[in-house]
Each structure stands twice: as C-alpha cells, then as structure tokens.
Short mmCIF file of C-alpha atoms in Angstrom, two decimals:
data_model
loop_
_atom_site.label_atom_id
_atom_site.label_comp_id
_atom_site.label_asym_id
_atom_site.label_seq_id
_atom_site.Cartn_x
_atom_site.Cartn_y
_atom_site.Cartn_z
CA UNK A 1 -150.03 177.51 -112.79
CA UNK A 2 -146.95 176.87 -114.90
CA UNK A 3 -144.98 173.99 -113.47
CA UNK A 4 -142.23 171.50 -114.24
CA UNK A 5 -142.03 168.37 -112.13
CA UNK A 6 -138.91 166.24 -112.38
CA UNK A 7 -138.37 162.58 -111.56
CA UNK A 8 -136.83 161.51 -108.29
CA UNK A 9 -133.21 161.05 -107.16
CA UNK A 10 -131.18 158.13 -108.45
CA UNK A 11 -127.97 156.33 -107.53
CA UNK A 12 -126.17 154.78 -110.49
CA UNK A 13 -123.04 152.71 -111.07
CA UNK A 14 -120.27 154.05 -113.30
CA UNK A 15 -120.75 153.06 -116.93
CA UNK A 16 -124.54 152.84 -116.71
CA UNK A 17 -127.18 155.31 -117.95
CA UNK A 18 -129.78 157.52 -116.37
CA UNK A 19 -132.94 159.10 -117.79
CA UNK A 20 -134.42 162.13 -116.00
CA UNK A 21 -137.95 163.22 -116.85
CA UNK A 22 -139.46 166.68 -116.68
CA UNK A 23 -143.26 166.92 -116.92
CA UNK A 24 -144.78 170.26 -117.89
CA UNK A 25 -148.17 171.66 -116.98
CA UNK A 26 -149.95 174.99 -117.10
CA UNK A 27 -148.44 176.23 -120.38
CA UNK A 28 -148.26 175.32 -124.05
CA UNK A 29 -145.57 172.63 -124.08
CA UNK A 30 -145.46 172.46 -127.86
CA UNK A 31 -144.66 176.18 -128.09
CA UNK A 32 -141.87 176.09 -125.55
CA UNK A 33 -138.17 175.31 -125.40
CA UNK A 34 -136.37 173.42 -122.67
CA UNK A 35 -132.83 173.69 -121.41
CA UNK A 36 -131.13 171.19 -119.13
CA UNK A 37 -128.55 172.36 -116.63
CA UNK A 38 -126.60 170.69 -113.84
CA UNK A 39 -124.63 171.68 -110.80
CA UNK A 40 -122.01 169.49 -109.16
CA UNK A 41 -121.17 170.25 -105.53
CA UNK A 42 -119.02 173.34 -105.30
CA UNK A 43 -119.15 174.01 -109.04
CA UNK A 44 -120.96 176.60 -111.11
CA UNK A 45 -124.08 175.76 -113.07
CA UNK A 46 -123.23 173.90 -116.27
CA UNK A 47 -125.40 173.98 -119.35
CA UNK A 48 -126.04 170.53 -120.85
CA UNK A 49 -128.19 171.35 -123.87
CA UNK A 50 -131.60 172.42 -125.07
CA UNK A 51 -134.50 171.34 -127.24
CA UNK A 52 -137.07 173.31 -129.20
CA UNK A 53 -140.16 171.32 -128.31
CA UNK A 54 -142.17 171.96 -131.47
CA UNK A 55 -139.45 170.93 -133.92
CA UNK A 56 -137.44 168.59 -131.72
CA UNK A 57 -134.24 170.39 -132.71
CA UNK A 58 -131.49 170.04 -130.14
CA UNK A 59 -128.12 171.53 -129.31
CA UNK A 60 -125.68 170.04 -126.81
CA UNK A 61 -122.59 171.05 -124.94
CA UNK A 62 -119.49 169.84 -126.73
CA UNK A 63 -117.82 167.22 -124.59
CA UNK A 64 -121.19 165.83 -123.49
CA UNK A 65 -122.84 165.45 -126.87
CA UNK A 66 -121.56 161.90 -127.34
CA UNK A 67 -123.25 160.80 -124.10
CA UNK A 68 -126.39 162.94 -123.79
CA UNK A 69 -129.75 162.97 -125.53
CA UNK A 70 -132.57 165.40 -124.83
CA UNK A 71 -135.95 164.34 -126.15
CA UNK A 72 -139.60 165.19 -125.76
CA UNK A 73 -142.92 163.38 -125.80
CA UNK A 74 -145.63 165.78 -126.88
CA UNK A 75 -148.37 163.29 -126.00
CA UNK A 76 -147.44 163.55 -122.31
CA UNK A 77 -145.88 167.05 -122.23
CA UNK A 78 -142.64 165.57 -120.94
CA UNK A 79 -139.01 166.22 -121.76
CA UNK A 80 -136.26 163.71 -121.02
CA UNK A 81 -132.52 163.95 -120.50
CA UNK A 82 -130.66 160.71 -121.09
CA UNK A 83 -127.02 160.51 -119.98
CA UNK A 84 -124.95 157.40 -120.71
CA UNK A 85 -121.54 156.02 -119.72
CA UNK A 86 -121.89 157.69 -116.34
CA UNK A 87 -118.79 158.79 -114.43
CA UNK A 88 -118.31 160.02 -110.89
CA UNK A 89 -118.02 163.58 -112.20
CA UNK A 90 -121.60 163.35 -113.47
CA UNK A 91 -122.77 163.39 -109.85
CA UNK A 92 -124.85 166.57 -109.67
CA UNK A 93 -128.28 168.09 -109.33
CA UNK A 94 -129.92 168.19 -112.76
CA UNK A 95 -132.51 170.85 -113.65
CA UNK A 96 -134.85 171.34 -116.55
CA UNK A 97 -136.04 174.86 -117.35
CA UNK A 98 -138.66 175.98 -119.86
CA UNK A 99 -138.94 179.10 -121.96
CA UNK A 100 -142.70 179.46 -122.08
CA UNK A 101 -143.03 182.76 -123.92
CA UNK A 102 -140.89 185.34 -125.65
CA UNK A 103 -138.67 185.81 -122.65
CA UNK A 104 -136.08 183.71 -120.91
CA UNK A 105 -136.23 180.33 -119.22
CA UNK A 106 -138.83 181.28 -116.68
CA UNK A 107 -140.02 177.98 -115.27
CA UNK A 108 -137.65 175.58 -113.54
CA UNK A 109 -138.07 172.06 -112.27
CA UNK A 110 -137.27 171.26 -108.65
CA UNK A 111 -134.02 169.49 -109.54
CA UNK A 112 -133.05 165.81 -109.56
CA UNK A 113 -130.02 164.52 -107.64
CA UNK A 114 -128.06 161.95 -109.63
CA UNK A 115 -125.28 160.18 -107.72
CA UNK A 116 -122.74 158.03 -109.58
CA UNK A 117 -120.99 155.69 -107.18
CA UNK A 118 -119.38 152.22 -107.47
CA UNK B 1 -116.67 179.06 -125.00
CA UNK B 2 -117.67 182.38 -123.50
CA UNK B 3 -116.47 182.67 -119.91
CA UNK B 4 -118.65 184.78 -117.63
CA UNK B 5 -116.97 186.32 -114.61
CA UNK B 6 -119.13 187.76 -111.87
CA UNK B 7 -117.92 190.26 -109.30
CA UNK B 8 -117.81 190.73 -106.50
CA UNK B 9 -117.95 187.15 -105.26
CA UNK B 10 -119.71 188.33 -102.11
CA UNK B 11 -121.61 191.52 -101.37
CA UNK B 12 -122.32 192.32 -97.70
CA UNK B 13 -125.12 194.85 -97.43
CA UNK B 14 -127.98 195.87 -95.16
CA UNK B 15 -131.68 195.83 -96.02
CA UNK B 16 -132.62 199.03 -97.82
CA UNK B 17 -129.21 199.42 -99.44
CA UNK B 18 -128.51 199.29 -103.17
CA UNK B 19 -126.76 196.24 -104.64
CA UNK B 20 -124.76 196.41 -107.86
CA UNK B 21 -123.71 193.08 -109.37
CA UNK B 22 -121.49 192.76 -112.43
CA UNK B 23 -121.08 190.08 -115.06
CA UNK B 24 -118.23 190.30 -117.55
CA UNK B 25 -117.99 188.18 -120.67
CA UNK B 26 -114.79 187.00 -122.36
CA UNK B 27 -116.39 187.71 -125.76
CA UNK B 28 -119.32 189.80 -126.85
CA UNK B 29 -122.66 188.23 -125.95
CA UNK B 30 -124.63 187.78 -129.13
CA UNK B 31 -127.78 189.90 -129.29
CA UNK B 32 -127.30 190.66 -125.58
CA UNK B 33 -128.81 187.29 -124.79
CA UNK B 34 -127.97 187.46 -121.11
CA UNK B 35 -130.13 186.44 -118.17
CA UNK B 36 -129.91 186.92 -114.43
CA UNK B 37 -131.18 184.36 -111.92
CA UNK B 38 -131.63 184.32 -108.17
CA UNK B 39 -131.06 181.09 -106.28
CA UNK B 40 -131.66 180.23 -102.65
CA UNK B 41 -130.35 177.10 -100.88
CA UNK B 42 -132.17 173.93 -101.88
CA UNK B 43 -134.27 175.69 -104.52
CA UNK B 44 -134.09 175.98 -108.28
CA UNK B 45 -132.90 179.21 -109.89
CA UNK B 46 -135.52 181.90 -110.47
CA UNK B 47 -135.41 184.01 -113.64
CA UNK B 48 -135.16 187.74 -112.91
CA UNK B 49 -133.94 189.36 -116.12
CA UNK B 50 -133.68 188.15 -119.74
CA UNK B 51 -132.18 189.72 -122.85
CA UNK B 52 -129.99 191.83 -120.53
CA UNK B 53 -132.66 194.29 -119.45
CA UNK B 54 -136.15 192.77 -119.53
CA UNK B 55 -137.73 191.90 -116.20
CA UNK B 56 -139.42 188.50 -116.08
CA UNK B 57 -143.10 188.32 -115.21
CA UNK B 58 -143.75 188.94 -111.54
CA UNK B 59 -140.28 190.27 -110.73
CA UNK B 60 -140.39 193.44 -108.59
CA UNK B 61 -139.22 196.64 -110.25
CA UNK B 62 -136.43 197.08 -107.71
CA UNK B 63 -134.54 194.59 -109.92
CA UNK B 64 -133.09 196.07 -113.10
CA UNK B 65 -130.62 194.83 -115.68
CA UNK B 66 -128.44 196.75 -118.07
CA UNK B 67 -125.41 196.42 -120.28
CA UNK B 68 -124.38 195.16 -123.67
CA UNK B 69 -121.50 193.45 -125.42
CA UNK B 70 -119.22 192.18 -122.66
CA UNK B 71 -120.35 194.12 -119.61
CA UNK B 72 -123.63 193.59 -117.80
CA UNK B 73 -125.05 194.78 -114.50
CA UNK B 74 -127.87 193.75 -112.20
CA UNK B 75 -129.04 196.39 -109.75
CA UNK B 76 -131.28 195.79 -106.76
CA UNK B 77 -132.32 199.29 -105.83
CA UNK B 78 -133.38 198.68 -102.21
CA UNK B 79 -132.59 195.30 -100.71
CA UNK B 80 -135.40 193.50 -98.96
CA UNK B 81 -134.85 190.54 -96.59
CA UNK B 82 -136.04 188.13 -99.28
CA UNK B 83 -133.34 189.32 -101.70
CA UNK B 84 -130.40 187.84 -99.80
CA UNK B 85 -129.38 184.97 -102.08
CA UNK B 86 -126.91 183.99 -104.79
CA UNK B 87 -127.25 185.60 -108.23
CA UNK B 88 -126.05 184.08 -111.49
CA UNK B 89 -125.76 185.41 -115.02
CA UNK B 90 -126.16 183.16 -118.06
CA UNK B 91 -125.44 183.89 -121.71
CA UNK B 92 -127.54 182.07 -124.29
CA UNK B 93 -126.37 183.80 -127.44
CA UNK B 94 -123.52 181.45 -128.33
CA UNK B 95 -123.28 177.71 -127.84
CA UNK B 96 -122.30 176.40 -125.38
CA UNK B 97 -124.43 178.57 -123.17
CA UNK B 98 -122.55 179.41 -120.02
CA UNK B 99 -123.08 180.64 -116.47
CA UNK B 100 -121.12 182.89 -114.20
CA UNK B 101 -119.83 181.56 -110.90
CA UNK B 102 -122.33 183.60 -108.90
CA UNK B 103 -122.40 186.56 -106.51
CA UNK B 104 -123.63 185.96 -103.00
CA UNK B 105 -125.57 188.86 -101.50
CA UNK B 106 -125.43 188.46 -97.74
CA UNK B 107 -126.75 190.42 -94.81
CA UNK B 108 -124.15 192.72 -93.29
#
C-alpha cells in the first residue's frame, strides 16, 4: 500500500542543521509531488515548501527559504527536508505528504519530532 | 499570505447529528485549491476533500465539501464515533500555502 516513512526524532543544538528523510513506497514516486509541513506545540500547521519530484522544482515559504532545502533522490524514492541555523522556534513535529495522483496530498508520513535545545 | 479562519473553534455534537464546518479565506483561493483534513491526537492528518469538493479515495460519502472564492464548507452528514477529531482546511492555490487553525468536533 501507499506509504511514507519518516526518519526518527532528533534533538539539536541552536545554530546546527537537521535533515529529515521521507521514504516512499507503493506508488510512483517520480510522478508525485511532496509537501513538507510542521506543527509547533499549540500552533497551527505551517507549510514549509514543496517539490515536484519529477522535475525537482521547489517552492518555499518566504522567511524560511534562506534556511530550508527540500530535495529528492529518485534512486531510493526518498525526499529530504534540510533545515539549517536551527532556533528554538523550529521545535515542532515535521510531516511530509505526497500527492500521488490528480487529487490532493493524500499520503502522509508519521511525523518526525525535532527538538532544538541548548 | 492568505489567512484561513475556521469556525466554529469547537463543535459539540452527538453521534448521528450533522456537522457544518466553515473555512473563510482573506483573499480568493485560486482555482478553489482548498483541501480539508481530519487529524486525531498523535496521528498525521488524513486528506478528506481536495479542490474544495472532491472526496479523496476511500473517504465515506457522509463527508462533503463545497464553496468557492473565499467561503468553503465541510459537512459531515451523520456523525459517527470515529469522526470526532480536529478538522483543518488548507489552501494550495497561492504561495505560501496556508492552513486554518482547526475546528474540533467533540462529543456532546
């Protein structure tokens, strides 16, 4: 079945970087698109950006675009979200979500907790 | 950016009742690119509706979406116990894509 499996939780120091992976299975990765979203405690879901897997084209949230990079590796059907210069306010659960057909983002990863703490 | 405002914040209803959830946008949502998601504690969001009115694969027909421009609605025609959760709208027509703050549907 269609599935996205994300990498495990991480604790990072301020100023460092984190790379979250999202491995796809059960659908055509190359014909999909992936969005990355996060939720900090008590906040609404926040869109980070998205990538069209086939072309590699990306679009990011302004205000994060200097620190974030979303990539994909079509040899392993994996998308990555790289966030640098981490701050305490980046502490959140990060999700990847795939659009696998003509509809919306129908497959979601289980979420990855990223904690930024001194 | 387009701000999505969902109301009510909380809906207290009994199983079998009809739920009407609203999502208002600060600007027109391009091509009615609006989705609705259901989320339960500790789980990822689940896509219910995309492009304002299309049900995602496997979603029961008691869920329906409607609306255009700046006003969108999700209706759950007859609440089942599994439907008590938080519901979010998301617009993906204009960057940055944005989410509403959510409506919690709780058991009365």
